[in-house]
PDB file of C-alpha atoms in Angstrom:
ATOM      1  CA  MET A  56      73.969  76.865  94.201  1.00 43.00           C
ATOM      2  CA  LYS A  57      77.317  76.201  95.874  1.00 40.00           C
ATOM      3  CA  ARG A  58      78.494  79.640  94.796  1.00 40.00           C
ATOM      4  CA  TYR A  59      75.597  81.317  96.606  1.00 41.00           C
ATOM      5  CA  ILE A  60      76.205  79.255  99.739  1.00 41.00           C
ATOM      6  CA  PHE A  61      79.848  80.384  99.730  1.00 39.00           C
ATOM      7  CA  LEU A  62      78.827  84.018  99.311  1.00 42.00           C
ATOM      8  CA  LEU A  63      76.378  83.755 102.211  1.00 45.00           C
ATOM      9  CA  PHE A  64      79.061  82.157 104.371  1.00 44.00           C
ATOM     10  CA  ALA A  65      81.566  84.912 103.514  1.00 47.00           C
ATOM     11  CA  LEU A  66      78.965  87.563 104.313  1.00 48.00           C
ATOM     12  CA  PHE A  67      78.291  85.887 107.657  1.00 48.00           C
ATOM     13  CA  VAL A  68      82.017  85.825 108.494  1.00 46.00           C
ATOM     14  CA  PHE A  69      82.541  89.505 107.709  1.00 47.00           C
ATOM     15  CA  CYS A  70      79.432  90.591 109.593  1.00 50.00           C
ATOM     16  CA  SER A  71      79.938  88.426 112.676  1.00 50.00           C
ATOM     17  CA  CYS A  72      83.668  88.982 113.254  1.00 53.00           C
ATOM     18  CA  GLU A  73      83.502  92.259 115.093  1.00 54.00           C
ATOM     19  CA  LYS A  74      85.852  93.377 117.833  1.00 56.00           C
ATOM     20  CA  VAL A  75      85.824  96.863 119.312  1.00 55.00           C
ATOM     21  CA  LEU A  76      89.251  98.210 120.252  1.00 53.00           C
ATOM     22  CA  GLU A  77      89.510 101.181 122.564  1.00 58.00           C
ATOM     23  CA  PHE A  78      92.655 103.312 122.641  1.00 50.00           C
ATOM     24  CA  ASP A  79      93.705 105.324 125.655  1.00 56.00           C
ATOM     25  CA  GLU A  80      96.827 107.241 124.705  1.00 53.00           C
ATOM     26  CA  GLY A  81      97.499 108.291 128.275  1.00 54.00           C
ATOM     27  CA  SER A  82      97.627 104.725 129.600  1.00 54.00           C
ATOM     28  CA  SER A  83      99.520 103.278 126.620  1.00 61.00           C
ATOM     29  CA  PRO A  84     102.897 101.926 127.850  1.00 71.00           C
ATOM     30  CA  ARG A  85     105.995 103.308 126.183  1.00 81.00           C
ATOM     31  CA  HIS A  86     108.908 101.090 125.248  1.00 89.00           C
ATOM     32  CA  MET A  87     112.423 102.040 124.290  1.00 91.00           C
ATOM     33  CA  VAL A  88     112.983 101.370 120.580  1.00 93.00           C
ATOM     34  CA  LEU A  89     116.300 101.095 118.734  1.00 94.00           C
ATOM     35  CA  ASN A  90     116.153 101.057 114.938  1.00 94.00           C
ATOM     36  CA  ALA A  91     118.907 101.490 112.370  1.00 96.00           C
ATOM     37  CA  VAL A  92     119.670 100.343 108.834  1.00 96.00           C
ATOM     38  CA  PRO A  93     123.409 100.882 108.239  1.00 97.00           C
ATOM     39  CA  SER A  94     123.625 101.371 104.472  1.00 98.00           C
ATOM     40  CA  ALA A  95     126.614 101.106 102.149  1.00 98.00           C
ATOM     41  CA  GLY A  96     127.627 104.547 100.878  1.00 97.00           C
ATOM     42  CA  GLU A  97     125.471 106.361 103.463  1.00 97.00           C
ATOM     43  CA  GLU A  98     126.236 108.090 106.750  1.00 98.00           C
ATOM     44  CA  LEU A  99     125.856 105.951 109.849  1.00 97.00           C
ATOM     45  CA  PHE A 100     122.994 106.959 112.123  1.00 96.00           C
ATOM     46  CA  VAL A 101     120.860 105.298 114.784  1.00 97.00           C
ATOM     47  CA  ASN A 102     117.294 106.083 115.801  1.00 96.00           C
ATOM     48  CA  PHE A 103     116.638 105.606 119.517  1.00 95.00           C
ATOM     49  CA  GLY A 104     113.623 106.815 121.460  1.00 93.00           C
ATOM     50  CA  TYR A 105     110.352 105.863 123.083  1.00 91.00           C
ATOM     51  CA  SER A 106     107.541 104.165 121.200  1.00 84.00           C
ATOM     52  CA  HIS A 107     104.338 106.051 120.453  1.00 71.00           C
ATOM     53  CA  LEU A 108     100.729 105.186 119.747  1.00 68.00           C
ATOM     54  CA  PHE A 109      99.978 104.990 116.023  1.00 61.00           C
ATOM     55  CA  LEU A 110      97.287 107.657 116.480  1.00 61.00           C
ATOM     56  CA  ASP A 111      99.824 110.068 117.982  1.00 61.00           C
ATOM     57  CA  SER A 112     100.837 112.891 115.615  1.00 66.00           C
ATOM     58  CA  ASN A 113     104.114 113.310 117.512  1.00 66.00           C
ATOM     59  CA  VAL A 114     106.516 110.555 116.448  1.00 69.00           C
ATOM     60  CA  SER A 115     109.620 111.802 118.301  1.00 76.00           C
ATOM     61  CA  TYR A 116     110.059 110.950 121.970  1.00 80.00           C
ATOM     62  CA  PRO A 117     113.813 111.056 122.789  1.00 87.00           C
ATOM     63  CA  VAL A 118     115.232 109.190 125.781  1.00 90.00           C
ATOM     64  CA  GLU A 119     117.007 111.729 127.966  1.00 91.00           C
ATOM     65  CA  GLY A 120     120.597 110.936 128.926  1.00 91.00           C
ATOM     66  CA  ALA A 121     121.009 108.051 126.481  1.00 93.00           C
ATOM     67  CA  ASP A 122     124.646 107.069 125.912  1.00 96.00           C
ATOM     68  CA  ILE A 123     125.110 105.465 122.469  1.00 97.00           C
ATOM     69  CA  VAL A 124     128.342 103.963 121.155  1.00 97.00           C
ATOM     70  CA  VAL A 125     128.776 102.122 117.844  1.00 97.00           C
ATOM     71  CA  ASN A 126     131.796  99.901 117.251  1.00 97.00           C
ATOM     72  CA  LEU A 127     132.654 100.057 113.556  1.00 97.00           C
ATOM     73  CA  ASN A 128     135.150  97.328 112.648  1.00 97.00           C
ATOM     74  CA  GLY A 129     136.438  97.495 116.239  1.00 95.00           C
ATOM     75  CA  GLU A 130     136.637 101.318 116.384  1.00 97.00           C
ATOM     76  CA  SER A 131     134.402 103.016 118.961  1.00 97.00           C
ATOM     77  CA  LEU A 132     132.340 105.889 117.563  1.00 97.00           C
ATOM     78  CA  HIS A 133     130.313 108.484 119.460  1.00 97.00           C
ATOM     79  CA  PRO A 134     127.559 110.659 117.944  1.00 97.00           C
ATOM     80  CA  THR A 135     128.768 113.852 116.273  1.00 97.00           C
ATOM     81  CA  ARG A 136     125.286 115.409 116.225  1.00 96.00           C
ATOM     82  CA  VAL A 137     121.779 114.597 117.423  1.00 95.00           C
ATOM     83  CA  HIS A 138     118.427 115.588 115.885  1.00 94.00           C
ATOM     84  CA  GLY A 139     115.476 114.435 117.946  1.00 92.00           C
ATOM     85  CA  CYS A 140     115.776 110.659 118.168  1.00 94.00           C
ATOM     86  CA  ASN A 141     118.392 110.413 115.383  1.00 95.00           C
ATOM     87  CA  TYR A 142     122.045 110.048 116.381  1.00 97.00           C
ATOM     88  CA  PHE A 143     124.558 110.698 113.580  1.00 98.00           C
ATOM     89  CA  PHE A 144     128.169 109.480 113.666  1.00 97.00           C
ATOM     90  CA  GLY A 145     129.793 111.326 110.743  1.00 96.00           C
ATOM     91  CA  ARG A 146     131.115 108.192 109.026  1.00 97.00           C
ATOM     92  CA  THR A 147     130.238 106.832 105.581  1.00 98.00           C
ATOM     93  CA  LEU A 148     129.771 103.081 105.582  1.00 98.00           C
ATOM     94  CA  ASN A 149     131.330 100.589 103.183  1.00 98.00           C
ATOM     95  CA  GLU A 150     130.542  97.051 102.099  1.00 97.00           C
ATOM     96  CA  ASP A 151     131.444  94.334 104.634  1.00 97.00           C
ATOM     97  CA  ASP A 152     131.637  96.781 107.557  1.00 98.00           C
ATOM     98  CA  VAL A 153     130.848  95.088 110.885  1.00 98.00           C
ATOM     99  CA  LEU A 154     128.914  97.040 113.513  1.00 97.00           C
ATOM    100  CA  ASP A 155     127.922  96.628 117.160  1.00 97.00           C
ATOM    101  CA  VAL A 156     125.732  99.163 118.936  1.00 97.00           C
ATOM    102  CA  HIS A 157     125.658  99.679 122.722  1.00 97.00           C
ATOM    103  CA  VAL A 158     123.065 101.903 124.391  1.00 96.00           C
ATOM    104  CA  ASN A 159     122.981 102.759 128.099  1.00 96.00           C
ATOM    105  CA  ALA A 160     119.720 104.352 129.188  1.00 93.00           C
ATOM    106  CA  CYS A 161     117.303 104.153 132.107  1.00 91.00           C
ATOM    107  CA  GLY A 162     119.574 101.714 133.948  1.00 92.00           C
ATOM    108  CA  LYS A 163     119.605  99.264 131.039  1.00 94.00           C
ATOM    109  CA  THR A 164     122.251  98.238 128.501  1.00 95.00           C
ATOM    110  CA  MET A 165     120.901  97.420 125.046  1.00 95.00           C
ATOM    111  CA  THR A 166     122.990  95.812 122.317  1.00 97.00           C
ATOM    112  CA  ALA A 167     122.693  94.597 118.735  1.00 97.00           C
ATOM    113  CA  SER A 168     125.025  93.544 115.923  1.00 97.00           C
ATOM    114  CA  THR A 169     124.932  93.542 112.131  1.00 97.00           C
ATOM    115  CA  TYR A 170     127.044  94.036 109.025  1.00 97.00           C
ATOM    116  CA  VAL A 171     126.815  95.944 105.745  1.00 97.00           C
ATOM    117  CA  PRO A 172     126.198  93.589 102.793  1.00 97.00           C
ATOM    118  CA  ARG A 173     127.647  94.101  99.336  1.00 96.00           C
ATOM    119  CA  PHE A 174     125.842  96.000  96.613  1.00 97.00           C
ATOM    120  CA  PRO A 175     123.683  93.858  94.304  1.00 96.00           C
ATOM    121  CA  GLN A 176     125.736  92.709  91.325  1.00 95.00           C
ATOM    122  CA  MET A 177     123.523  93.366  88.325  1.00 95.00           C
ATOM    123  CA  THR A 178     123.475  94.774  84.805  1.00 95.00           C
ATOM    124  CA  THR A 179     121.778  98.016  83.811  1.00 96.00           C
ATOM    125  CA  PRO A 180     118.063  97.277  83.253  1.00 95.00           C
ATOM    126  CA  PHE A 181     116.850  97.089  79.650  1.00 94.00           C
ATOM    127  CA  CYS A 182     113.340  98.402  78.914  1.00 93.00           C
ATOM    128  CA  ILE A 183     110.981  97.588  76.035  1.00 92.00           C
ATOM    129  CA  VAL A 184     107.578  99.262  75.725  1.00 91.00           C
ATOM    130  CA  ASP A 185     104.769  97.197  74.183  1.00 88.00           C
ATOM    131  CA  THR A 186     101.744  99.114  72.854  1.00 86.00           C
ATOM    132  CA  SER A 187     100.247  96.303  70.769  1.00 85.00           C
ATOM    133  CA  ASP A 188      97.754  95.139  73.381  1.00 81.00           C
ATOM    134  CA  VAL A 189      94.713  96.733  74.988  1.00 83.00           C
ATOM    135  CA  PHE A 190      96.968  98.196  77.682  1.00 84.00           C
ATOM    136  CA  ASP A 191     100.501  99.499  77.290  1.00 88.00           C
ATOM    137  CA  TYR A 192     103.243  97.514  79.030  1.00 89.00           C
ATOM    138  CA  CYS A 193     106.905  97.973  79.771  1.00 92.00           C
ATOM    139  CA  ASN A 194     109.135  94.915  80.130  1.00 92.00           C
ATOM    140  CA  VAL A 195     112.181  95.463  82.367  1.00 94.00           C
ATOM    141  CA  SER A 196     114.971  92.878  82.215  1.00 92.00           C
ATOM    142  CA  PHE A 197     118.436  92.551  83.733  1.00 93.00           C
ATOM    143  CA  ARG A 198     120.898  89.942  84.989  1.00 92.00           C
ATOM    144  CA  LEU A 199     121.615  89.432  88.667  1.00 93.00           C
ATOM    145  CA  THR A 200     124.878  87.756  89.710  1.00 93.00           C
ATOM    146  CA  ASP A 201     124.711  86.180  93.136  1.00 92.00           C
ATOM    147  CA  LEU A 202     127.857  85.886  95.259  1.00 91.00           C
ATOM    148  CA  PRO A 203     129.000  82.313  95.952  1.00 90.00           C
ATOM    149  CA  ASP A 204     129.582  80.759  99.375  1.00 82.00           C
ATOM    150  CA  ARG A 205     127.402  83.257 101.237  1.00 85.00           C
ATOM    151  CA  SER A 206     123.686  83.680 101.804  1.00 88.00           C
ATOM    152  CA  GLU A 207     122.215  86.691 100.012  1.00 92.00           C
ATOM    153  CA  TYR A 208     118.829  88.326 100.462  1.00 93.00           C
ATOM    154  CA  TYR A 209     117.165  90.765  98.074  1.00 94.00           C
ATOM    155  CA  ARG A 210     114.243  93.139  97.807  1.00 93.00           C
ATOM    156  CA  PHE A 211     112.928  94.388  94.440  1.00 93.00           C
ATOM    157  CA  ARG A 212     110.697  97.445  94.091  1.00 94.00           C
ATOM    158  CA  ILE A 213     109.724  99.885  91.338  1.00 95.00           C
ATOM    159  CA  GLN A 214     109.079 103.504  92.285  1.00 95.00           C
ATOM    160  CA  GLU A 215     106.997 105.843  90.171  1.00 94.00           C
ATOM    161  CA  ARG A 216     107.103 109.626  90.199  1.00 93.00           C
ATOM    162  CA  ASP A 217     104.131 111.443  88.694  1.00 91.00           C
ATOM    163  CA  SER A 218     104.569 115.135  87.988  1.00 92.00           C
ATOM    164  CA  GLY A 219     102.695 117.715  85.966  1.00 90.00           C
ATOM    165  CA  SER A 220      99.200 119.137  85.721  1.00 91.00           C
ATOM    166  CA  ARG A 221      96.036 117.095  86.114  1.00 89.00           C
ATOM    167  CA  MET A 222      92.434 118.228  85.799  1.00 89.00           C
ATOM    168  CA  ASN A 223      90.518 117.878  89.039  1.00 88.00           C
ATOM    169  CA  PRO A 224      87.083 116.532  88.028  1.00 87.00           C
ATOM    170  CA  TRP A 225      85.487 117.964  91.197  1.00 90.00           C
ATOM    171  CA  THR A 226      86.858 121.508  91.188  1.00 88.00           C
ATOM    172  CA  LYS A 227      87.227 121.746  87.387  1.00 86.00           C
ATOM    173  CA  GLU A 228      90.687 123.211  87.932  1.00 89.00           C
ATOM    174  CA  LEU A 229      94.214 122.017  87.205  1.00 90.00           C
ATOM    175  CA  ASP A 230      96.135 120.558  90.148  1.00 89.00           C
ATOM    176  CA  THR A 231      99.928 120.526  90.165  1.00 92.00           C
ATOM    177  CA  ILE A 232     101.003 116.955  90.952  1.00 89.00           C
ATOM    178  CA  ASP A 233     104.404 115.781  92.208  1.00 93.00           C
ATOM    179  CA  THR A 234     104.169 112.445  94.017  1.00 93.00           C
ATOM    180  CA  VAL A 235     106.508 109.467  94.476  1.00 93.00           C
ATOM    181  CA  TYR A 236     105.160 106.043  95.420  1.00 92.00           C
ATOM    182  CA  THR A 237     105.896 102.354  95.018  1.00 91.00           C
ATOM    183  CA  THR A 238     103.974 100.919  92.075  1.00 91.00           C
ATOM    184  CA  TYR A 239     102.855  97.368  91.321  1.00 90.00           C
ATOM    185  CA  PHE A 240     104.639  95.118  88.844  1.00 90.00           C
ATOM    186  CA  LEU A 241     104.463  91.591  87.471  1.00 88.00           C
ATOM    187  CA  CYS A 242     107.305  89.066  87.829  1.00 85.00           C
ATOM    188  CA  LEU A 243     107.801  87.382  84.427  1.00 80.00           C
ATOM    189  CA  ASP A 244     111.104  85.537  84.603  1.00 65.00           C
ATOM    190  CA  MET A 245     112.951  84.698  87.791  1.00 59.00           C
ATOM    191  CA  PRO A 246     114.198  81.308  89.083  1.00 55.00           C
ATOM    192  CA  LEU A 247     112.262  81.714  92.320  1.00 49.00           C
ATOM    193  CA  PHE A 248     109.311  79.748  91.056  1.00 43.00           C
ATOM    194  CA  ASP A 249     108.923  75.999  91.567  1.00 41.00           C
ATOM    195  CA  ASN A 250     106.271  74.384  89.344  1.00 39.00           C
ATOM    196  CA  ASN A 251     104.630  77.787  88.906  1.00 40.00           C
ATOM    197  CA  LYS A 252     104.227  78.179  92.675  1.00 41.00           C
ATOM    198  CA  LEU A 253     105.912  80.625  94.972  1.00 40.00           C
ATOM    199  CA  THR A 254     108.689  78.993  96.975  1.00 42.00           C
ATOM    200  CA  ALA A 255     109.732  79.737 100.532  1.00 37.00           C
ATOM    201  CA  GLY A 256     112.431  81.979  99.094  1.00 44.00           C
ATOM    202  CA  LEU A 257     109.926  84.495  97.802  1.00 51.00           C
ATOM    203  CA  SER A 258     107.537  86.733  99.694  1.00 54.00           C
ATOM    204  CA  GLU A 259     105.127  89.349  98.427  1.00 54.00           C
ATOM    205  CA  THR A 260     103.499  92.427  99.922  1.00 54.00           C
ATOM    206  CA  GLU A 261      99.996  93.583  99.048  1.00 49.00           C
ATOM    207  CA  SER A 262      99.673  91.440  95.938  1.00 52.00           C
ATOM    208  CA  LEU A 263      96.847  92.031  93.486  1.00 54.00           C
ATOM    209  CA  GLY A 264      95.279  88.731  92.555  1.00 52.00           C
ATOM    210  CA  GLY A 265      98.510  86.915  93.355  1.00 55.00           C
ATOM    211  CA  TYR A 266     100.215  88.326  90.257  1.00 71.00           C
ATOM    212  CA  PHE A 267     101.096  91.996  90.689  1.00 80.00           C
ATOM    213  CA  TYR A 268     103.316  92.892  93.616  1.00 84.00           C
ATOM    214  CA  GLU A 269     104.383  96.033  95.413  1.00 87.00           C
ATOM    215  CA  GLN A 270     107.659  94.365  96.379  1.00 87.00           C
ATOM    216  CA  LEU A 271     109.424  91.026  96.036  1.00 87.00           C
ATOM    217  CA  LEU A 272     111.579  89.589  98.810  1.00 87.00           C
ATOM    218  CA  ALA A 273     113.914  86.793  97.739  1.00 87.00           C
ATOM    219  CA  SER A 274     116.675  84.646  99.155  1.00 87.00           C
ATOM    220  CA  ASP A 275     119.326  83.037  96.944  1.00 86.00           C
ATOM    221  CA  SER A 276     118.409  79.521  98.068  1.00 82.00           C
ATOM    222  CA  LEU A 277     117.528  78.556  94.468  1.00 78.00           C
ATOM    223  CA  PHE A 278     120.366  80.351  92.648  1.00 83.00           C
ATOM    224  CA  ASN A 279     123.286  80.661  95.065  1.00 86.00           C
ATOM    225  CA  GLY A 280     126.425  81.782  93.225  1.00 89.00           C
ATOM    226  CA  GLU A 281     124.678  81.869  89.836  1.00 88.00           C
ATOM    227  CA  SER A 282     124.007  84.582  87.263  1.00 89.00           C
ATOM    228  CA  ILE A 283     120.293  84.690  86.527  1.00 87.00           C
ATOM    229  CA  SER A 284     117.951  86.628  84.264  1.00 87.00           C
ATOM    230  CA  VAL A 285     115.188  88.679  85.870  1.00 89.00           C
ATOM    231  CA  ALA A 286     112.204  90.213  84.067  1.00 90.00           C
ATOM    232  CA  PHE A 287     109.459  92.436  85.423  1.00 91.00           C
ATOM    233  CA  GLN A 288     106.473  93.943  83.653  1.00 91.00           C
ATOM    234  CA  LEU A 289     104.882  97.335  84.313  1.00 90.00           C
ATOM    235  CA  LEU A 290     101.342  98.224  83.393  1.00 88.00           C
ATOM    236  CA  LEU A 291     101.449 101.774  81.967  1.00 88.00           C
ATOM    237  CA  LEU A 292      98.223 103.519  82.841  1.00 82.00           C
ATOM    238  CA  VAL A 293      97.474 107.066  81.692  1.00 80.00           C
ATOM    239  CA  ASP A 294      94.892 109.218  83.424  1.00 83.00           C
ATOM    240  CA  THR A 295      92.710 110.991  80.853  1.00 84.00           C
ATOM    241  CA  ASN A 296      92.735 114.053  83.132  1.00 87.00           C
ATOM    242  CA  GLU A 297      96.495 114.493  82.685  1.00 86.00           C
ATOM    243  CA  VAL A 298      97.688 117.455  80.632  1.00 87.00           C
ATOM    244  CA  GLU A 299     100.773 117.318  78.428  1.00 85.00           C
ATOM    245  CA  PRO A 300     103.635 117.232  79.214  1.00 87.00           C
ATOM    246  CA  PHE A 301     102.668 115.126  82.261  1.00 88.00           C
ATOM    247  CA  LEU A 302     105.537 112.819  83.294  1.00 88.00           C
ATOM    248  CA  HIS A 303     105.578 109.274  84.632  1.00 90.00           C
ATOM    249  CA  GLN A 304     109.127 108.467  85.731  1.00 92.00           C
ATOM    250  CA  TYR A 305     110.132 105.029  86.997  1.00 95.00           C
ATOM    251  CA  MET A 306     113.017 103.825  89.155  1.00 96.00           C
ATOM    252  CA  LEU A 307     114.097 100.222  89.792  1.00 97.00           C
ATOM    253  CA  ASP A 308     115.194  99.795  93.423  1.00 97.00           C
ATOM    254  CA  VAL A 309     117.199  96.632  94.188  1.00 96.00           C
ATOM    255  CA  GLU A 310     118.371  96.069  97.750  1.00 96.00           C
ATOM    256  CA  SER A 311     120.639  93.429  99.248  1.00 96.00           C
ATOM    257  CA  MET A 312     120.182  92.974 102.973  1.00 96.00           C
ATOM    258  CA  THR A 313     121.202  91.049 106.054  1.00 96.00           C
ATOM    259  CA  PRO A 314     119.191  88.027 107.266  1.00 93.00           C
ATOM    260  CA  GLU A 315     117.761  90.114 110.125  1.00 94.00           C
ATOM    261  CA  ARG A 316     116.278  92.699 107.782  1.00 94.00           C
ATOM    262  CA  TYR A 317     114.948  89.993 105.461  1.00 91.00           C
ATOM    263  CA  ARG A 318     113.202  88.240 108.333  1.00 90.00           C
ATOM    264  CA  TYR A 319     111.770  91.504 109.625  1.00 91.00           C
ATOM    265  CA  LEU A 320     110.398  92.544 106.204  1.00 89.00           C
ATOM    266  CA  LYS A 321     108.855  89.116 105.637  1.00 85.00           C
ATOM    267  CA  GLN A 322     107.026  89.336 108.958  1.00 84.00           C
ATOM    268  CA  VAL A 323     105.853  92.867 108.159  1.00 80.00           C
ATOM    269  CA  SER A 324     104.662  91.550 104.782  1.00 74.00           C
ATOM    270  CA  THR A 325     102.674  88.809 106.509  1.00 70.00           C
ATOM    271  CA  ALA A 326     101.249  91.259 109.044  1.00 64.00           C
ATOM    272  CA  ASN A 327     100.001  93.474 106.193  1.00 59.00           C
ATOM    273  CA  SER A 328      98.361  90.631 104.260  1.00 54.00           C
ATOM    274  CA  LEU A 329      94.601  90.325 103.864  1.00 46.00           C
ATOM    275  CA  MET A 330      94.364  87.142 105.931  1.00 44.00           C
ATOM    276  CA  GLN A 331      95.759  88.933 108.980  1.00 46.00           C
ATOM    277  CA  PHE A 332      92.357  90.589 109.388  1.00 44.00           C
ATOM    278  CA  PHE A 333      91.158  87.220 110.734  1.00 46.00           C
ATOM    279  CA  THR A 334      93.942  86.808 113.316  1.00 46.00           C
ATOM    280  CA  GLU A 335      95.213  88.586 116.378  1.00 51.00           C
ATOM    281  CA  PRO A 336      98.156  90.966 115.784  1.00 51.00           C
ATOM    282  CA  SER A 337     101.597  89.682 116.725  1.00 54.00           C
ATOM    283  CA  GLN A 338     104.907  91.377 117.443  1.00 65.00           C
ATOM    284  CA  VAL A 339     107.324  91.430 114.514  1.00 71.00           C
ATOM    285  CA  TYR A 340     110.908  90.233 114.661  1.00 76.00           C
ATOM    286  CA  GLY A 341     113.625  92.252 116.403  1.00 87.00           C
ATOM    287  CA  ASN A 342     117.282  91.590 117.205  1.00 93.00           C
ATOM    288  CA  VAL A 343     117.915  94.168 119.954  1.00 94.00           C
ATOM    289  CA  SER A 344     118.594  92.685 123.396  1.00 94.00           C
ATOM    290  CA  GLY A 345     118.652  94.221 126.873  1.00 93.00           C
ATOM    291  CA  GLY A 346     115.209  95.784 127.184  1.00 89.00           C
ATOM    292  CA  ALA A 347     114.513  97.602 123.900  1.00 92.00           C
ATOM    293  CA  LEU A 348     112.511  96.752 120.810  1.00 92.00           C
ATOM    294  CA  GLY A 349     113.700  97.241 117.241  1.00 93.00           C
ATOM    295  CA  VAL A 350     115.873  95.968 114.414  1.00 95.00           C
ATOM    296  CA  PHE A 351     119.549  96.747 113.749  1.00 96.00           C
ATOM    297  CA  SER A 352     120.247  95.439 110.235  1.00 96.00           C
ATOM    298  CA  GLY A 353     122.347  96.486 107.255  1.00 96.00           C
ATOM    299  CA  ASN A 354     121.641  96.887 103.552  1.00 97.00           C
ATOM    300  CA  ALA A 355     123.082  98.089 100.250  1.00 97.00           C
ATOM    301  CA  ARG A 356     120.840  99.580  97.557  1.00 97.00           C
ATOM    302  CA  ARG A 357     121.168 100.324  93.868  1.00 97.00           C
ATOM    303  CA  LYS A 358     118.688 102.495  91.979  1.00 97.00           C
ATOM    304  CA  PHE A 359     118.303 102.599  88.199  1.00 97.00           C
ATOM    305  CA  PRO A 360     116.164 105.149  86.323  1.00 96.00           C
ATOM    306  CA  LEU A 361     114.047 103.287  83.770  1.00 94.00           C
ATOM    307  CA  ASN A 362     113.801 104.728  80.281  1.00 88.00           C
ATOM    308  CA  VAL A 363     110.065 104.291  79.831  1.00 86.00           C
ATOM    309  CA  GLN A 364     108.683 106.321  76.931  1.00 77.00           C
ATOM    310  CA  LEU A 365     105.537 105.615  74.981  1.00 67.00           C
ATOM    311  CA  PRO A 366     106.267 105.902  71.247  1.00 60.00           C
ATOM    312  CA  ASN A 367     102.848 107.437  70.560  1.00 53.00           C
ATOM    313  CA  PRO A 368     101.525 108.966  73.780  1.00 51.00           C
ATOM    314  CA  PRO A 369      97.790 109.694  73.780  1.00 50.00           C
ATOM    315  CA  HIS A 370      96.923 113.278  72.997  1.00 45.00           C
ATOM    316  CA  ARG A 371      95.907 115.290  76.022  1.00 43.00           C
ATOM    317  CA  LYS A 372      94.768 118.834  75.341  1.00 40.00           C
ATOM    318  CA  ALA A 373      96.151 121.549  77.538  1.00 42.00           C
ATOM    319  CA  SER A 374      93.574 123.477  79.478  1.00 42.00           C
ATOM    320  CA  THR A 375      93.414 127.186  80.131  1.00 41.00           C
ATOM    321  CA  ALA A 376      91.790 126.573  83.524  1.00 43.00           C
ATOM    322  CA  LYS A 377      93.307 128.126  86.603  1.00 44.00           C
ATOM    323  CA  ILE A 378      96.157 126.031  88.085  1.00 42.00           C
ATOM    324  CA  LYS A 379      95.709 125.192  91.737  1.00 46.00           C
ATOM    325  CA  ARG A 380      98.972 124.518  93.538  1.00 46.00           C
ATOM    326  CA  VAL A 381      99.128 121.454  95.767  1.00 46.00           C
ATOM    327  CA  LYS A 382     101.771 120.959  98.424  1.00 43.00           C
ATOM    328  CA  LYS A 383     104.225 118.144  97.782  1.00 42.00           C
TER     329      LYS A 383
END
């Protein structure tokens, strides 16, 4: 009986919480926005422009006459080329670089500071495929060595690329697929758990049942300066419409980041959670001062291709149907 009362209450909540939002693109105020993620091993660039309504198909609104200078380890750099709202500086960044950005536009001076963290210190991931259960799994394990005497912040993701031919059940034709997306994974072994509960050092985005995650955000508060073992598990699902040799390729993406980026991603994670449907939207964190929105924060990423191969892949017969090309 209690179960039915709860279901009726939930139905009442979903049906009664209704708020109509009207959007008028013409009257929507525009704000200056400064965003940049200086990355180790990548060219330095800064994105600066006006904000836009999320319904607007045009995402580039440059600020005319903007003067942008970046101080890299005390050296003043000016843009070498500009594409839309992206300002490139022709310099490849290194670990521990210190940066300050200064923007003069519309009578305002906007500033922000950050640094480039060091690359994650980790071993090459080891993969084991398990086909003994109802579903096929892949266990991914590696060791992560945290740097002592400094706060470190990490993000873990697994990207999947699907490519090949797949039968379209509606058109009865073969579609050519080539897509890359972030896939869900299970965290098996990581010292970020306290009595089987998530600690404040761990945040998840779009979790499925509280177990599978699209990304894991972690601070080193529980393993500062230590070498730890990390284990993730992938659920290997095969679409019966796939035609051999259809490929599922996986990539482990591990990112170290500055505290500003960590805080920003955690707030974005919270804003995207299911419970946020019951609250009013709030502005996410930014560290740009002087009249602009945005985040200026550094990172360093390492990507590892995962050797995931099923020992006995299910047989999928090739079809002689006409192949319909789909844009990537």
